[in-house]
XYZ file of C-alpha atoms in Angstrom:
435
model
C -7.315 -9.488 25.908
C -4.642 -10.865 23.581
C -2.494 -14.354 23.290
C -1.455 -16.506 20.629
C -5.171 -16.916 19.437
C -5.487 -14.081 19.187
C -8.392 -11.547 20.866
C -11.021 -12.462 23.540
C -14.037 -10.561 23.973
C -14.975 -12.014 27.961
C -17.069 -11.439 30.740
C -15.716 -10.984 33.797
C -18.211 -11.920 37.089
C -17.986 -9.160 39.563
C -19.429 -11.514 42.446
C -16.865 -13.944 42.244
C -14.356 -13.218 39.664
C -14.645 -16.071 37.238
C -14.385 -15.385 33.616
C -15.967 -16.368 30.702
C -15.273 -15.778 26.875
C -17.799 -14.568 24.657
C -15.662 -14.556 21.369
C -12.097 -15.406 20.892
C -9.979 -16.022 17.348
C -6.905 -14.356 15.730
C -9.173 -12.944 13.025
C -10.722 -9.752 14.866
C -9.105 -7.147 16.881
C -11.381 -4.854 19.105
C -11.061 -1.567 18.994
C -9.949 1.058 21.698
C -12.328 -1.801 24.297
C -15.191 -0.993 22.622
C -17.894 -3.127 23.735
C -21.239 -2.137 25.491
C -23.836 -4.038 27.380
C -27.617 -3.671 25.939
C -29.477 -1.914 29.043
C -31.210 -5.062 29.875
C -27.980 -6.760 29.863
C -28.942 -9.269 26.524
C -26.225 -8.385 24.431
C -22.925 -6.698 24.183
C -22.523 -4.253 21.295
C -18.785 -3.854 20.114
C -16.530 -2.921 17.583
C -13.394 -4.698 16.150
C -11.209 -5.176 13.086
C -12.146 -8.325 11.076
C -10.431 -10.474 8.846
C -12.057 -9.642 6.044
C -11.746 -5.700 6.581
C -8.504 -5.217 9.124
C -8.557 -1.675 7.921
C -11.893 -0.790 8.382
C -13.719 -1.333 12.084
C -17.258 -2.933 12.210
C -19.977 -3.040 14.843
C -21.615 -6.274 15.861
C -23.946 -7.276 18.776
C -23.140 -11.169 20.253
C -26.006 -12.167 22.783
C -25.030 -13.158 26.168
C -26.478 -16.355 26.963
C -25.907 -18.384 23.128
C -22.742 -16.143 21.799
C -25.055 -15.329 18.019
C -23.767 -12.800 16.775
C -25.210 -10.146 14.272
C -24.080 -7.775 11.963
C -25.051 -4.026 13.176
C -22.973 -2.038 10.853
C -20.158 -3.139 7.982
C -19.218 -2.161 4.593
C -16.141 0.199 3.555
C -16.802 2.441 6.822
C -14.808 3.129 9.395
C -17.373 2.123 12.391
C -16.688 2.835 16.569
C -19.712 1.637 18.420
C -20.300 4.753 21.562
C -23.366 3.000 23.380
C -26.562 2.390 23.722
C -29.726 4.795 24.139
C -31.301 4.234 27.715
C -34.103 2.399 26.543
C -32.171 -0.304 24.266
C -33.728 1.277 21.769
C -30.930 2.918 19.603
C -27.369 2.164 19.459
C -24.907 4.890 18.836
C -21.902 5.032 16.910
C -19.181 6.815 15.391
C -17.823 6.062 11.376
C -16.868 7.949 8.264
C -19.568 6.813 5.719
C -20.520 10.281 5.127
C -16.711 10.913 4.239
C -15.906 12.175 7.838
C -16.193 11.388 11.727
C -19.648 12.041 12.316
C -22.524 10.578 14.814
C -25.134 8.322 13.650
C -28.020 6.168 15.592
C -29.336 2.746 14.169
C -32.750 1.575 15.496
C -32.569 -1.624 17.625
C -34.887 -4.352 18.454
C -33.570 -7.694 20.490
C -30.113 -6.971 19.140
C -30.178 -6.339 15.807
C -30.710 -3.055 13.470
C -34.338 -2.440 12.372
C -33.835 0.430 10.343
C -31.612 2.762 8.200
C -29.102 4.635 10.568
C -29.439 8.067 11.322
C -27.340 11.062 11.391
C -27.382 12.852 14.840
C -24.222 14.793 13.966
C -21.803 15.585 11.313
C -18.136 16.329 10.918
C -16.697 15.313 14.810
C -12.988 16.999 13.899
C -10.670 15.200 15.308
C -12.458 12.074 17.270
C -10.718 9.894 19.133
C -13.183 7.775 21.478
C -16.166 8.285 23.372
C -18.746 6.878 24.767
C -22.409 7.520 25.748
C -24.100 7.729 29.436
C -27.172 9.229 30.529
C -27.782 10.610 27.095
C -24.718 12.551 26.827
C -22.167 11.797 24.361
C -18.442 12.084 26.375
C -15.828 12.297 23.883
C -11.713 12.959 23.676
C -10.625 14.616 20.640
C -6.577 15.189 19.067
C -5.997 18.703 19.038
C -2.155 17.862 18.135
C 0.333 15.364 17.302
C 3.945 15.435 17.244
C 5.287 16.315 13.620
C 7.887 15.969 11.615
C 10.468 18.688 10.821
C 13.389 19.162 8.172
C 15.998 22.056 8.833
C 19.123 23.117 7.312
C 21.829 22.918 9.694
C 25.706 22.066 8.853
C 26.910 19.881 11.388
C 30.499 20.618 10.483
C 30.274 24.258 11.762
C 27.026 23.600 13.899
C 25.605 26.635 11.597
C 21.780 26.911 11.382
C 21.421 27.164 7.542
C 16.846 27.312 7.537
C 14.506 27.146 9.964
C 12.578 24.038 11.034
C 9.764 23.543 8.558
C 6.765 21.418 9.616
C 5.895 18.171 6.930
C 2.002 19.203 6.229
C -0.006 15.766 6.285
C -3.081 17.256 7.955
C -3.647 19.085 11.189
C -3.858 15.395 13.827
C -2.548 13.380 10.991
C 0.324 11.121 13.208
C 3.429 11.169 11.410
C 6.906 8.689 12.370
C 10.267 6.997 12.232
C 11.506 9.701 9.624
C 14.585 8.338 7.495
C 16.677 9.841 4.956
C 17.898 7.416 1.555
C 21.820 6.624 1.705
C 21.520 8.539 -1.694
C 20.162 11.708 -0.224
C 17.571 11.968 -2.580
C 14.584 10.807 -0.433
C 12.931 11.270 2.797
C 10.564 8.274 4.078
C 8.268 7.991 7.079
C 4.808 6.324 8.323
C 1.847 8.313 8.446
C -1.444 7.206 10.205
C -2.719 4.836 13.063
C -5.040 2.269 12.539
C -3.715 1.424 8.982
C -0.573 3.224 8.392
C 0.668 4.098 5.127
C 4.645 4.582 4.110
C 5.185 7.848 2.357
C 8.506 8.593 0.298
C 8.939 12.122 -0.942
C 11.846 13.936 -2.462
C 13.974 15.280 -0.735
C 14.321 18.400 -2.853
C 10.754 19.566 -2.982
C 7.141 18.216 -2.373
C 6.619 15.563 -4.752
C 5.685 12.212 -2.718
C 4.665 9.203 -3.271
C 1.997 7.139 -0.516
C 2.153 2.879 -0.447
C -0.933 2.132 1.990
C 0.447 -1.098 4.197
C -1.069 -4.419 2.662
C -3.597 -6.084 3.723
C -3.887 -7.569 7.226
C -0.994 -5.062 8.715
C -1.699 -1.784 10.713
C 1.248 -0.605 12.382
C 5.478 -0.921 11.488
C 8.178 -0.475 13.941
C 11.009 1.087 12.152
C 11.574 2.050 8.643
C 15.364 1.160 7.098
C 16.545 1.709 3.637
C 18.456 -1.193 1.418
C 21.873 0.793 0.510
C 20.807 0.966 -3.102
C 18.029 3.365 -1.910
C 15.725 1.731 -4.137
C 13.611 -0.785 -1.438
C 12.360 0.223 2.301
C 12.488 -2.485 4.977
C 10.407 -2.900 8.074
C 8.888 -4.548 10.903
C 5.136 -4.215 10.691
C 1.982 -5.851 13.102
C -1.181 -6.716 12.068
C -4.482 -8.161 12.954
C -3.643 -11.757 11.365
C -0.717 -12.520 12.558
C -1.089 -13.177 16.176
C 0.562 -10.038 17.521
C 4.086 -10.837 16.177
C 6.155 -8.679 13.857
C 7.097 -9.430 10.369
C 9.275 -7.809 8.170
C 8.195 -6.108 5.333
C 10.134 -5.206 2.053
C 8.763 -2.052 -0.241
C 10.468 -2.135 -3.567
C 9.916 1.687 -4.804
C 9.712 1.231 -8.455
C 6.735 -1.109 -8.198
C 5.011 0.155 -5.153
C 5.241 -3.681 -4.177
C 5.423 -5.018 -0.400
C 7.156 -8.699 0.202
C 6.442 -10.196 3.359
C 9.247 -12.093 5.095
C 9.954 -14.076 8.712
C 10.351 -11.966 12.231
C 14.367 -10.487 11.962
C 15.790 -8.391 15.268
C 18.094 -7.081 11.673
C 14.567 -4.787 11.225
C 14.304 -3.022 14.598
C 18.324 -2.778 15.323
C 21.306 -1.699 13.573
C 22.809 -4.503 10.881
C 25.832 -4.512 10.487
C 27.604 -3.627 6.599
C 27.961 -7.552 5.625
C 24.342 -8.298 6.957
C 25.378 -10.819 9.374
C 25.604 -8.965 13.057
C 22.751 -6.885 14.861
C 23.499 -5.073 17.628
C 21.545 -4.169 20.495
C 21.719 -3.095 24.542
C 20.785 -6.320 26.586
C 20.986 -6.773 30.157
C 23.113 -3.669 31.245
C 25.549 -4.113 28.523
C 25.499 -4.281 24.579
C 25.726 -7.866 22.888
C 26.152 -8.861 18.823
C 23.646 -11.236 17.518
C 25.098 -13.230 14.895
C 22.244 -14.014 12.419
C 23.504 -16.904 11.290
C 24.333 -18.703 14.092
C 21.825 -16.973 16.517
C 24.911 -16.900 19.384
C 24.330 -13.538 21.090
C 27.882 -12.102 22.147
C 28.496 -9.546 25.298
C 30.670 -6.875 23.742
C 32.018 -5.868 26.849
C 31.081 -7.262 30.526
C 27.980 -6.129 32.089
C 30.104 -6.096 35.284
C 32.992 -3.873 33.668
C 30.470 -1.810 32.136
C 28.406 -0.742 35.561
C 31.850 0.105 37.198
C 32.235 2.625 33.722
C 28.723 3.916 35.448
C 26.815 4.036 32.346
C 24.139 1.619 31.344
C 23.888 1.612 27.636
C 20.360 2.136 26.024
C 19.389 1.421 22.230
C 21.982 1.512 19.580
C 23.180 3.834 16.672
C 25.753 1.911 14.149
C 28.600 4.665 12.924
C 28.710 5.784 9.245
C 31.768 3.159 8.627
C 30.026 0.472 10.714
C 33.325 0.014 13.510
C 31.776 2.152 16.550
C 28.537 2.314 18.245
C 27.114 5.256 19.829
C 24.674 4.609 23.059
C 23.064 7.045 25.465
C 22.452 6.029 28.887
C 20.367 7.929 31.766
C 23.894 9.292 32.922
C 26.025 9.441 29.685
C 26.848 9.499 25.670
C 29.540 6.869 24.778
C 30.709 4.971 22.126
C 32.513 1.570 21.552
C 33.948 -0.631 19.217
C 31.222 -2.546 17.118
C 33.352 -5.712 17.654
C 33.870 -5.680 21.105
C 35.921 -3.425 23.807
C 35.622 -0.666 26.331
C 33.613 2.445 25.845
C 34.569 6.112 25.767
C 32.353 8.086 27.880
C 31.868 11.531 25.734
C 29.972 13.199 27.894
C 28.338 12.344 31.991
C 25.283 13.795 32.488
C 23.139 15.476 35.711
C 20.224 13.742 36.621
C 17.264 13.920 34.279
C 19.103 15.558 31.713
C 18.805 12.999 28.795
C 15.604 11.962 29.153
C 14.792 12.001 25.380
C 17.515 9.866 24.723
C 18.132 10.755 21.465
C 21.568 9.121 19.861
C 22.589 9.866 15.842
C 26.145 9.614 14.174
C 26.731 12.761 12.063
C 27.128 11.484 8.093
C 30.623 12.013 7.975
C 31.043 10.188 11.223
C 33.069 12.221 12.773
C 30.689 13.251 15.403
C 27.652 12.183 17.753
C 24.187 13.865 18.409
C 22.577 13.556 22.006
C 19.797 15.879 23.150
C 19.611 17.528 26.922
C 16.767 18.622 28.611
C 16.704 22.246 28.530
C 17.222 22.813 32.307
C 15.317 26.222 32.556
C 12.205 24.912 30.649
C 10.373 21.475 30.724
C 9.193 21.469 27.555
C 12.295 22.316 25.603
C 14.786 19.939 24.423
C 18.614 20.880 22.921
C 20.437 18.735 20.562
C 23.963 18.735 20.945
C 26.922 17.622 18.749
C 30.192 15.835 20.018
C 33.231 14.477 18.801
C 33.187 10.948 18.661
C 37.041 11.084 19.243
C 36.128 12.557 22.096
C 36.505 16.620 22.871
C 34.181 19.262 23.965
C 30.605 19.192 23.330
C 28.184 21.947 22.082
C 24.606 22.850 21.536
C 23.204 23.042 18.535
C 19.541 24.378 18.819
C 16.892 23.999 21.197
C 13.253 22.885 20.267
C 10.137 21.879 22.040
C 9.582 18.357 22.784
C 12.581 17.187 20.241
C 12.529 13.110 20.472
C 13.934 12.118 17.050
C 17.207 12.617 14.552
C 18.311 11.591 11.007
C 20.944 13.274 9.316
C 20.928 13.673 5.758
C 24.064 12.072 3.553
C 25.679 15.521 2.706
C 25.501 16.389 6.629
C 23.735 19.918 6.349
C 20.067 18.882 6.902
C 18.292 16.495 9.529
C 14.926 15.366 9.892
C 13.043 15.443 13.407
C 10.234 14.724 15.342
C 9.080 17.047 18.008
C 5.647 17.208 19.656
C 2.965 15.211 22.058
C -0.405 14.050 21.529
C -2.703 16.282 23.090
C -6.266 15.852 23.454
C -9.486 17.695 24.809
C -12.209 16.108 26.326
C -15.900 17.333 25.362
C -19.228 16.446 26.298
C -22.087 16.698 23.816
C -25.323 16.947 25.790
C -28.985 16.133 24.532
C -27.850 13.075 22.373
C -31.059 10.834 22.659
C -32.716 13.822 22.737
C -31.982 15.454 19.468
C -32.107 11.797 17.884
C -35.382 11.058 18.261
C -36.573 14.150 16.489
């Protein structure tokens, strides 16, 4: 579980339903519920992030009845704890000591390791989680995730000037929140899962740069550039923090991250003078003034349901005076200080269920993407004047969910895909390590 301490490793009684805690703090974080009883019910064997190591997952065994722990396996590993062998005897686990996902079994005696661990089998591609029953290893792996894609395309003209071309950062490597400097010359986005990393290339050519999150964070929200295009701001979550979000600053030319207070200005759009956020709320869009904190309808939730468009997350115009929203029936924009929307375009049902929403650079226009209605898979994004006129398609692409156009408004960068996973057994575990 989590809460404001943090995790809780419990025990839940199946007779009567009371609950118990075996371990509880803000400095751990179990992993993917990772946690195994012994077969004689003694001890629990589980994995978690610690303070010490939030980037790297250990395995420990904590004994039922006093709550001792002991140290299984730690060190600069990634460890995932699968199960135990039948007999108690062996615990098996997952980690990248050798350098990749493989499967290794430590000897066990009254929960804790009596021996070296041993390598049942290397290079897993691609594991996710598993676990083990009846001596069988049962296992997910990520075939795919979704990617990131630049294209040339000139949104004046709507001409397709390249083809999409995939960013290469290894075959299930997860890549996100793509976003293009306000000087055009770099593209930034997150790469990874359990510790993400932020990775800045240019945007003419390969060269890139990689900034590993500090210490104690895992995950950010949304990546922003300062208008210099010289720092990268963000809200990021980690394993000491309690589960809230701070913001995060990355100053380029030092490769240096400043940690600052919780903003809503790091996961909506901020206004040009820094002082207003903007954001849907309650069937309407508000302004947050950050100085005051007084949150201010823009137009009446009331007036706006009679429009018959509920606004959803969002996108601040080039010149910071309109914002665009998409809604499950419609693409509109308003005034950014307050008035009725223009509805650019009402939509059939299910249509915009991507709900993607970008201004064009010049903004002069608005991007929205439609469900292709002849294919499930297939998304189209589609360009409209923000004045208001006729809208058209652009191009069509499978699984399309992001947009950011580039400053000179003839390249975007998207993100298109789905995790996909198989699920494999590997039979004859116990079997082939007690050889």
């Amino acid at each position: 579980g989590f809460g404001n301490a943090g995790y809780e490793l419990v025990l839940i009684s199946t007779s009567d339903g009371s609950v118990r805690a075996l371990k509880q703090g803000p400095d751990f974080r179990i992993l993917y519920g990772r946690a195994f009883f012994s077969p004689d019910g003694r001890y629990v064997a589980y994995s978690a992030f610690f303070g010490g190591s939030p980037q790297m997952g250990d395995v420990r065994t904590i004994e039922v009845t006093s709550g001792k722990e002991t140290d299984v396996l730690a060190g600069p590993s990634n460890d995932q704890v699968l199960g135990w062998s039948e007999d108690g005897t062996r615990l098996f686990v997952v980690s990248d000591r050798a350098g990749s996902h493989s499967i290794w079994a430590i000897p066990m005696q009254n929960g804790a390791r009596v021996g070296d661990p041993t390598l049942v089998r290397r290079d897993v591609h691609g594991f996710a989680s598993g676990h083990v029953a009846a001596g069988n290893l049962y296992y997910h792996v990520v075939t795919e995730t979704p990617k990131l894609y630049t294209m040339g395309l000139d949104l004046a003209s709507g001409r397709v000037l390249s083809e999409p071309v995939a960013e290469k950062r290894g075959w299930a490597t997860w890549i996100g929140h793509p976003v293009w400097s306000p000087d055009g010359q770099y593209l930034a986005y997150a790469q990874g899962t359990d510790r993400q990393a932020i990775v800045v290339r240019a945007a003419a050519g390969n060269h890139l740069r990689e900034f590993p999150l500090p210490s104690g964070f895992l995950t950010v929200s949304r990546l922003r550039w300062t208008p210099d295009s010289r720092r990268l701001v963000m809200g990021a979550r980690g394993t000491t923090h309690s589960g809230s979000s701070n913001v995060l600053t990355l100053t380029l030319a030092t490769g240096d991250f400043a940690v600052g207070y919780t903003n809503p200005a790091e996961s909506w759009p901020v206004s040009a003078d820094g002082r207003y956020v903007y954001r849907h709320w309650d069937g309407t869009m508000v302004r947050f003034d950050l100085t005051t904190g007084e949150i201010s309808p823009l137009y009446p939730a009331e007036a706006m349901a009679e429009v018959g468009c509920r606004p959803g997350p969002p996108a601040l115009s080039p010149s910071g005076d309109h914002l665009a929203f998409v809604g499950a029936w419609c693409v509109g924009v308003m005034p950014a200080e307050g008035g009725a929307p223009t509805l650019l375009y009402r939509a059939s049902p299910g249509e915009l269920s991507r709900r993607v929403i970008a201004w064009t650079a010049d903004g002069k226009s608005v991007l929205f993407s439609k469900q292709d209605p002849e294919n499930e898979e297939r998304v189209e994004l589609w360009i409209v004047p923000a004045a208001g006129g006729e809208p058209r398609e652009l191009f069509g692409f499978d699984q399309l969910r992001w947009v950011d156009v580039h400053p000179d408004n003839r390249r975007i960068a998207f993100m298109a895909g789905e995790i996909q996973y198989e699920m494999w057994v590997m039979e004859g575990l116990e079997d082939v390590a007690s050889r």
